[in-house]
XYZ file of C-alpha atoms in Angstrom:
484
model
C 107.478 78.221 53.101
C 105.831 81.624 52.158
C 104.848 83.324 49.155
C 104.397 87.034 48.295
C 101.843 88.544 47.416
C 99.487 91.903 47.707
C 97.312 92.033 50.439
C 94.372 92.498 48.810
C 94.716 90.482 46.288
C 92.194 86.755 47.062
C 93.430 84.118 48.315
C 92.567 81.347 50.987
C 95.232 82.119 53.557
C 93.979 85.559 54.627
C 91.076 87.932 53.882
C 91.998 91.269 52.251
C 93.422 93.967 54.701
C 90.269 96.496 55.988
C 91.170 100.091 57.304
C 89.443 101.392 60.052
C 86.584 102.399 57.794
C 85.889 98.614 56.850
C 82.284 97.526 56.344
C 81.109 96.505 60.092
C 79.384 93.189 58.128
C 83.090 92.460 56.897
C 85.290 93.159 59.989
C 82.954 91.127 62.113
C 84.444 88.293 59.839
C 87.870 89.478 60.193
C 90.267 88.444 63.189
C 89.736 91.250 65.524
C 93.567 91.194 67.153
C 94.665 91.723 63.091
C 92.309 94.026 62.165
C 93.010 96.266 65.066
C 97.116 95.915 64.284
C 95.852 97.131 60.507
C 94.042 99.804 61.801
C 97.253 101.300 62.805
C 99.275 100.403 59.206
C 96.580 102.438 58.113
C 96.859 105.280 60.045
C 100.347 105.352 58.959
C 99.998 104.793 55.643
C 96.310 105.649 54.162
C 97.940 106.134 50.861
C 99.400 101.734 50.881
C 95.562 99.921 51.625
C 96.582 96.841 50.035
C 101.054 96.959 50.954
C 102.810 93.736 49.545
C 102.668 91.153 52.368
C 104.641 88.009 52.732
C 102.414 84.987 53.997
C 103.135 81.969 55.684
C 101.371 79.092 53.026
C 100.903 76.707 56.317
C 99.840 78.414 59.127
C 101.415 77.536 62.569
C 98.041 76.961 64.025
C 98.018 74.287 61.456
C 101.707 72.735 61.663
C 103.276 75.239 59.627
C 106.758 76.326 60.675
C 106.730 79.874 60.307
C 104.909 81.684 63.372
C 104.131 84.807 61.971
C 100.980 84.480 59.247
C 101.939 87.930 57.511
C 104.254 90.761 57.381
C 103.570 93.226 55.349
C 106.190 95.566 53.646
C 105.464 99.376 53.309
C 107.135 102.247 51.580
C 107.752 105.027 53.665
C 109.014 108.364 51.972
C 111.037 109.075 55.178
C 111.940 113.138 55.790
C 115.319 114.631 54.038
C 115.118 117.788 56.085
C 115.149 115.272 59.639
C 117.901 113.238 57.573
C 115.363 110.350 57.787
C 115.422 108.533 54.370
C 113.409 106.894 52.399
C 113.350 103.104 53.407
C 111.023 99.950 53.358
C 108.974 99.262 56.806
C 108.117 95.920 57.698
C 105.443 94.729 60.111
C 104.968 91.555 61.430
C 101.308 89.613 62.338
C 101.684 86.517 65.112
C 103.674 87.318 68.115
C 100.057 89.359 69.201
C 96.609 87.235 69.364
C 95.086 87.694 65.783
C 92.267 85.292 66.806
C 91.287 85.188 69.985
C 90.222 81.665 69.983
C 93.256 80.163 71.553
C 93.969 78.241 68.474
C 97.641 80.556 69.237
C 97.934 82.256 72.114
C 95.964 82.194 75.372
C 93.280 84.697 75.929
C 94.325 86.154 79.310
C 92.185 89.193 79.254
C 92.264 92.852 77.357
C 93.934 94.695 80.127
C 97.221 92.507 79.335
C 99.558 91.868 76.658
C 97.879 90.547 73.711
C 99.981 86.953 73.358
C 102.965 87.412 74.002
C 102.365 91.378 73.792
C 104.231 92.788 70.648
C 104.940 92.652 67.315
C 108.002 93.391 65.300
C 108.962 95.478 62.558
C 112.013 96.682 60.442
C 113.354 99.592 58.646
C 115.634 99.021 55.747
C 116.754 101.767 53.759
C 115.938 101.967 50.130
C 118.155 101.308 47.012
C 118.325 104.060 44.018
C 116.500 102.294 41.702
C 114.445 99.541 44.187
C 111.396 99.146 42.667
C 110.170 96.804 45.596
C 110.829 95.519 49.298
C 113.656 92.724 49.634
C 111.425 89.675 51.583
C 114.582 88.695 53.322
C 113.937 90.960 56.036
C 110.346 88.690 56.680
C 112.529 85.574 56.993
C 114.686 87.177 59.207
C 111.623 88.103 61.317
C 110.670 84.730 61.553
C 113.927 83.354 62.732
C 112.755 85.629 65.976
C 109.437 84.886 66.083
C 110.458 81.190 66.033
C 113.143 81.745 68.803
C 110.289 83.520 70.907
C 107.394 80.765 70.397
C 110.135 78.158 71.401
C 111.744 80.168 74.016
C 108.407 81.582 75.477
C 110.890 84.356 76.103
C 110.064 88.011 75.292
C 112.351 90.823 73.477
C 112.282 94.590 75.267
C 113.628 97.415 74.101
C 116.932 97.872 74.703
C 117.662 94.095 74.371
C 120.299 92.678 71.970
C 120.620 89.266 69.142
C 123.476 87.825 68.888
C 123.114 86.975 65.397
C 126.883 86.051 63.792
C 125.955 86.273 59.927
C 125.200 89.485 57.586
C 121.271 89.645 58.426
C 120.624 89.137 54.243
C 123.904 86.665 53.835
C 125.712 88.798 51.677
C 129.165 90.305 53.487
C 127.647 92.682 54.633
C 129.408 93.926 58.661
C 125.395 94.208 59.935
C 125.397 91.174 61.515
C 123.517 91.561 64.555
C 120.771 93.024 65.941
C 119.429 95.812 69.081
C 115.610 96.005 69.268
C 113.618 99.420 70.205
C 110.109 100.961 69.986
C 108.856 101.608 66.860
C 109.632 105.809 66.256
C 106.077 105.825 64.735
C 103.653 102.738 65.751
C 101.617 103.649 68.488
C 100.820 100.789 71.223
C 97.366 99.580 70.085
C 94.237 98.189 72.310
C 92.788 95.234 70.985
C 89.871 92.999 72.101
C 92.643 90.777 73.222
C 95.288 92.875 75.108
C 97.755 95.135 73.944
C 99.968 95.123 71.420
C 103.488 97.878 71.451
C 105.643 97.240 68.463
C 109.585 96.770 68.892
C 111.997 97.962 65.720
C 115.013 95.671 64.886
C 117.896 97.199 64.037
C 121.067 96.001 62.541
C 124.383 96.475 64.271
C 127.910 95.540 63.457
C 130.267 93.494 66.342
C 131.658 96.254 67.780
C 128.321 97.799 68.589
C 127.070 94.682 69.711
C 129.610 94.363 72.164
C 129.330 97.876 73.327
C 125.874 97.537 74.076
C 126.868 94.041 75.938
C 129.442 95.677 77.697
C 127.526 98.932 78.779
C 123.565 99.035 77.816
C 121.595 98.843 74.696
C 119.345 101.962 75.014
C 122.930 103.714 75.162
C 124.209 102.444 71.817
C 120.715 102.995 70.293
C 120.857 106.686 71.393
C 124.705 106.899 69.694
C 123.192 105.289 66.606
C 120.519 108.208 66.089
C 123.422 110.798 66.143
C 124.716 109.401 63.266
C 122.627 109.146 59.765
C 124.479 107.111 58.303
C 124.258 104.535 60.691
C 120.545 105.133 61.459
C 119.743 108.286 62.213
C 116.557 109.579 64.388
C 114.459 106.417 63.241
C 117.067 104.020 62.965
C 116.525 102.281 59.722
C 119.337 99.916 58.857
C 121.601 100.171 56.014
C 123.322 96.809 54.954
C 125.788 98.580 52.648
C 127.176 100.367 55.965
C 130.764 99.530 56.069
C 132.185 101.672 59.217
C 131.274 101.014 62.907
C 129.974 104.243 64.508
C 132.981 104.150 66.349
C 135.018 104.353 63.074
C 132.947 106.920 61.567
C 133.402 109.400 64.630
C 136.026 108.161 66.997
C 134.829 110.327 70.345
C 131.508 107.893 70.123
C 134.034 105.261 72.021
C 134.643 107.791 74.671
C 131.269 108.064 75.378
C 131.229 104.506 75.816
C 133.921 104.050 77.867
C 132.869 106.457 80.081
C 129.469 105.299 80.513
C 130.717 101.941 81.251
C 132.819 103.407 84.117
C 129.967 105.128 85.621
C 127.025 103.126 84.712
C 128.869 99.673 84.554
C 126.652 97.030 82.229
C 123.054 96.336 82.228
C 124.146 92.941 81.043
C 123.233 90.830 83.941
C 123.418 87.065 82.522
C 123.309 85.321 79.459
C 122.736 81.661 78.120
C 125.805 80.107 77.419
C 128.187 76.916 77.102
C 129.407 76.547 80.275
C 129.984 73.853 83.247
C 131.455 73.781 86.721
C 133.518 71.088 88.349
C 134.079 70.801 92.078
C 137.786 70.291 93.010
C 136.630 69.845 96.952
C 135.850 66.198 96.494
C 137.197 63.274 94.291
C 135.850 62.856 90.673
C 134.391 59.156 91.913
C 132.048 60.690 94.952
C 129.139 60.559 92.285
C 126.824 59.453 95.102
C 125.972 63.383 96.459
C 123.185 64.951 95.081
C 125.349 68.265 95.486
C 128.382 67.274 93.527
C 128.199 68.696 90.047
C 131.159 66.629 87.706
C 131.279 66.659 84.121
C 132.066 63.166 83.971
C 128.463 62.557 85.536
C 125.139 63.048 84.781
C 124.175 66.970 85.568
C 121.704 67.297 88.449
C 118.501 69.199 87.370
C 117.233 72.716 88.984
C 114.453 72.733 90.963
C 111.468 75.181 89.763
C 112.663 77.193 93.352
C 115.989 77.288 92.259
C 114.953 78.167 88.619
C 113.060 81.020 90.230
C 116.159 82.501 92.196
C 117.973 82.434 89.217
C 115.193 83.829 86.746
C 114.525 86.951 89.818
C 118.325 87.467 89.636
C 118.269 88.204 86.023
C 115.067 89.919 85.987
C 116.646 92.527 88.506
C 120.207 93.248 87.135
C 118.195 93.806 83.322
C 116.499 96.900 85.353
C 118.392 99.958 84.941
C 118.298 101.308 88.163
C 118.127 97.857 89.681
C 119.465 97.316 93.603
C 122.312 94.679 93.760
C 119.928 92.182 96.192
C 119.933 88.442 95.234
C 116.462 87.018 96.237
C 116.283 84.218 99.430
C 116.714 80.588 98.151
C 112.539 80.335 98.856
C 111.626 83.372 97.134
C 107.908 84.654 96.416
C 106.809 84.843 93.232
C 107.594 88.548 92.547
C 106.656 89.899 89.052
C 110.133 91.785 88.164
C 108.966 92.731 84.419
C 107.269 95.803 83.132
C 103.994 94.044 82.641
C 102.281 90.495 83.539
C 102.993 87.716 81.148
C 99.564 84.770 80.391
C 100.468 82.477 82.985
C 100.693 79.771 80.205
C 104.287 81.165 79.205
C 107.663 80.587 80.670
C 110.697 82.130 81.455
C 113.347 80.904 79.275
C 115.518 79.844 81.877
C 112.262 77.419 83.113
C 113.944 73.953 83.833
C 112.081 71.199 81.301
C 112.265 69.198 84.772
C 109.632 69.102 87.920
C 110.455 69.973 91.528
C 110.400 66.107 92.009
C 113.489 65.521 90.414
C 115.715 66.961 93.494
C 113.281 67.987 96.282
C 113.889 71.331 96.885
C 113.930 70.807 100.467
C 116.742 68.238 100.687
C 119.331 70.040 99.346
C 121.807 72.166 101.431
C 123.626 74.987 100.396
C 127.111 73.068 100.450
C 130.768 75.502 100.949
C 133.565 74.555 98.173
C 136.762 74.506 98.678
C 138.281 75.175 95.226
C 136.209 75.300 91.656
C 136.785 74.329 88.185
C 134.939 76.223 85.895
C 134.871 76.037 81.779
C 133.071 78.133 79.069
C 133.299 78.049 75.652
C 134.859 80.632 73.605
C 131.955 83.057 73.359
C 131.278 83.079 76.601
C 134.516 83.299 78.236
C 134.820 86.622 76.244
C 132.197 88.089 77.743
C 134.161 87.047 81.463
C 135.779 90.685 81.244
C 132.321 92.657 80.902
C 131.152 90.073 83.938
C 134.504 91.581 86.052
C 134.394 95.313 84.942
C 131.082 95.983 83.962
C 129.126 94.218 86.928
C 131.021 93.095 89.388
C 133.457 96.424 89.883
C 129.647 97.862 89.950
C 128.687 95.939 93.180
C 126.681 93.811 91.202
C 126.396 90.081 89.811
C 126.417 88.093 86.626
C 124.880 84.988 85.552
C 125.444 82.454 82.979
C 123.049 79.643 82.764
C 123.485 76.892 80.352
C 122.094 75.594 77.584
C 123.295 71.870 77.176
C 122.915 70.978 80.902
C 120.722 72.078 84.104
C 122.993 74.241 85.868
C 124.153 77.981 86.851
C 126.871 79.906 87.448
C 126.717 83.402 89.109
C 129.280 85.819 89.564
C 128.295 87.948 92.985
C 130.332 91.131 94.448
C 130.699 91.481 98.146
C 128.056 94.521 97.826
C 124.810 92.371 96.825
C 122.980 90.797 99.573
C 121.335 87.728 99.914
C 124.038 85.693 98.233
C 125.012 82.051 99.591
C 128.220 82.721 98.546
C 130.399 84.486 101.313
C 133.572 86.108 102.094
C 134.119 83.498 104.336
C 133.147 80.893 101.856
C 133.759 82.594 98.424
C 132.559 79.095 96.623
C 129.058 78.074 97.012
C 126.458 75.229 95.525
C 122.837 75.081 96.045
C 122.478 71.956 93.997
C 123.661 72.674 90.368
C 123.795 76.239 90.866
C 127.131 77.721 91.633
C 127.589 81.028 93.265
C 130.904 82.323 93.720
C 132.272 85.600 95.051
C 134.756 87.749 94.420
C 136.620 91.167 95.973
C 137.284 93.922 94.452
C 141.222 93.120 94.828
C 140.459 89.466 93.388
C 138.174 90.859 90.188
C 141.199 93.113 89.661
C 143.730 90.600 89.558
C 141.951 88.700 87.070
C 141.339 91.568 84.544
C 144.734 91.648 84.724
C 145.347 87.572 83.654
C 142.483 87.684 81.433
C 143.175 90.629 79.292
C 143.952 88.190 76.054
C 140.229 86.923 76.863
C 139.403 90.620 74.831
C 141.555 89.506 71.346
C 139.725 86.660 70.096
C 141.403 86.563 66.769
C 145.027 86.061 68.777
C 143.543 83.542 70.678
C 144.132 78.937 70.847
C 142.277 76.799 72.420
C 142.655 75.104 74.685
C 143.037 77.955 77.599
C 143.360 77.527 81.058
C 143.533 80.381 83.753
C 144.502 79.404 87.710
C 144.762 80.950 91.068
C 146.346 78.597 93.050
C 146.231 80.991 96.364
C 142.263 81.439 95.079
C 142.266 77.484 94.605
C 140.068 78.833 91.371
C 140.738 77.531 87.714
C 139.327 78.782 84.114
C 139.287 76.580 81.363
C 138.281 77.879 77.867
C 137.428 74.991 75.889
C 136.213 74.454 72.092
C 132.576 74.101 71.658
C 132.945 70.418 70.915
C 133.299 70.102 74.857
C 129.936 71.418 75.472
C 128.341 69.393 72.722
C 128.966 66.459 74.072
C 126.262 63.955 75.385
C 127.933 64.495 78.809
C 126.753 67.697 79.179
């Protein structure tokens, strides 16, 4: 629940909002980590002290659901020689220590990110007539927020939401999301770390699945050539009814071509997915190696967690080297800053190394694979082929209703326990399997329907009988099952 209401105006929830000239007797009372984030609202806007603000009535810190306790909604009057126009800024309060007292986030130091290190914010272009801010932006920046408290997983720029619904639920084509610095917040130093501030912006399908199949930071940069559809500050127009891509057709060009010679930054996802091994009967449920979907999955260790965490980490890096880590990796930090040690990766396994000792599992050959994905994520199976593995890269999907991993790897990235030899690999529940050039080719080939979802029945099943590999695409049902 949350109610709206001025800033300033009293209340029990939060103090009013002090600028940087506040009283020092009254902003020693105020939570340093929020005062400093309205420092820089005011900066921006000296003219909006006391902005409408949407509050969270039960804080989290006190069993509330919503984890942000305020975003506040600005009007900025844009710049119609820069084709920037006038739109509604929100900015959230909660992702960032407001309090410093750990009744949140973990005090980890001030040369660090501030909890988990940003905050959000939105630009939505303003309606003729539109006296005052829509709040369903705030909700929507909740539905985030609670993903990332959850999660423990952070956004960066360039990253995308797969969001599948109009961001405000009307029919509206925005329906997902890219996320990029702020055009105008400035990172900001506060007792408790530092806080940068990442802008959502709403995208339709097709630009999702550009930036999936190439890189967000590309699509971002197409979206500020076109005002319509964002322009230099990206502010997000729901009543947008043409792709960029319809709007000027040589945009797709760009795309394509970039995906040629950049291939995808899209190095693994989180997905419905399982793998069967053909090599041994369904009944040999007695190996700790054997993953069936007629058994109970085997959890990841933490080590093998870590391999696969290190080999996402490294393909999201633009200029990344195609190198798998060793199976007993060192803990290498592979992100742009340090994260409090209290937070995990959201691929941690909910399960301790002393469910499978990491040390008593081999790395065990296959002899022929069965593996099955849902819809969604046998679509993106084509971007895994072209856009990585054609790159001399690799591509993993780790799932989300069982302990176990499937990675794509080319014969160019080292350190794989997949091999030419022995294309078809398992380190416990984590399947590597390799592919040639001349193999990944084939299969673009038999999976080119995999790219028309709308022409497409389930049950699917794809098979290389000389490759003694099988695809199944299966109906979500499959995944949801207590088996998995």
């Amino acid at each position: 629940m949350a109610e709206l209401r001025p800033s300033g105006a009293p209340g029990p929830t939060a103090p009013p909002a002090p600028g940087p000239a506040a009283p020092p007797a009254f902003a020693s009372l105020f939570p340093p980590g929020l005062h400093a984030i309205y420092g820089e609202c005011r900066r921006l806007y000296p003219d909006q002290p006391n902005p409408l603000q949407v509050t969270a009535i039960v804080k989290y810190w006190l069993g509330g659901p919503d984890p942000l306790d305020y975003v506040s909604m600005y009007r900025n009057v844009g710049s119609p020689s820069a084709n920037i126009p006038e739109h509604w800024h929100y900015i959230s309060f909660g992702l960032s220590d407001l309090y410093g007292d750990s009744r949140v986030h973990e005090f980890t130091g001030t040369d660090g990110p501030s909890g988990f290190g940003f905050e959000l914010t939105f630009r939505l272009k303003r309606e003729t007539g539109e006296s005052a801010p829509p709040t369903w932006p705030a909700e929507l920046m909740q539905g985030l927020a609670r993903y990332v408290f959850q999660s423990e997983n952070t956004f960066c720029s360039g990253d995308h939401v797969s969001w599948h619904s109009p961001l405000d639920n009307s029919e509206s084509r925005i329906q997902h999301m890219l996320l990029t610095e702020d055009p105008q917040m400035q990172p900001v130093q506060t007792p408790f770390g530092v806080v940068t501030f990442l802008q959502i912006v709403g995208v339709c399908t097709e630009e999702l699945h550009s930036a999936q199949q190439w890189n967000g930071q590309g699509i971002l940069e197409l979206l500020r050539t076109v005002p319509v559809a964002g322009g230099p500050w990206l502010i997000t127009d729901m009543r947008r009814g043409e792709t960029i891509f319809e709007i000027d057709p040589h945009l797709q060009e760009r795309v394509d071509k970039g995906i040629e010679t950049d291939g995808s930054n899209l190095s693994g996802v989180s997905a419905k997915c399982a793998w069967d091994d053909l090599s041994r009967p369904p009944e040999d449920d007695e190996d700790s190696r054997s993953i069936c979907i007629g058994t109970q999955p085997r959890r990841l260790s933490g080590k093998d967690t870590e391999q696969i965490r290190e080999t996402l980490r490294r393909g999201l890096e633009i200029n990344s080297k195609p190198v798998l880590p060793p199976i007993n990796p060192q803990r290498q930090n592979g992100l742009t800053h340090d994260r409090a040690p209290s937070r995990k990766d959201s691929l941690d396994s909910d399960s301790s190394t002393a469910v499978i000792p990491h040390e008593l599992i081999r790395t065990r050959q296959l002899e022929s694979v069965h593996l099955k994905f849902n819809q969604e994520s046998g679509a993106l199976i084509p971007l895994c082929l072209r856009g990585r593995l054609l790159h001399g890269r690799h591509f993993t999907y780790k799932s989300i209703t069982g302990d176990m991993a499937i990675t794509f790897v080319s014969t160019g990235v080292e350190g794989a326990f997949a091999t030419e030899e022995h294309p078809y690999a398992a380190h416990g529940p984590w399947l590597q399997i390799l592919l040639t050039e001349e193999f990944v080719e084939k299969m673009l080939e038999d999976l080119e329907d995999l790219t028309s979802p709308e022409e497409f029945k389930l049950p699917k099943e794809y098979s290389w009988p000389e490759k003694k590999l099988k695809v199944s695409i299966l109906p979500d049902v499959v995944f949801d099952s207590p088996l998995h």
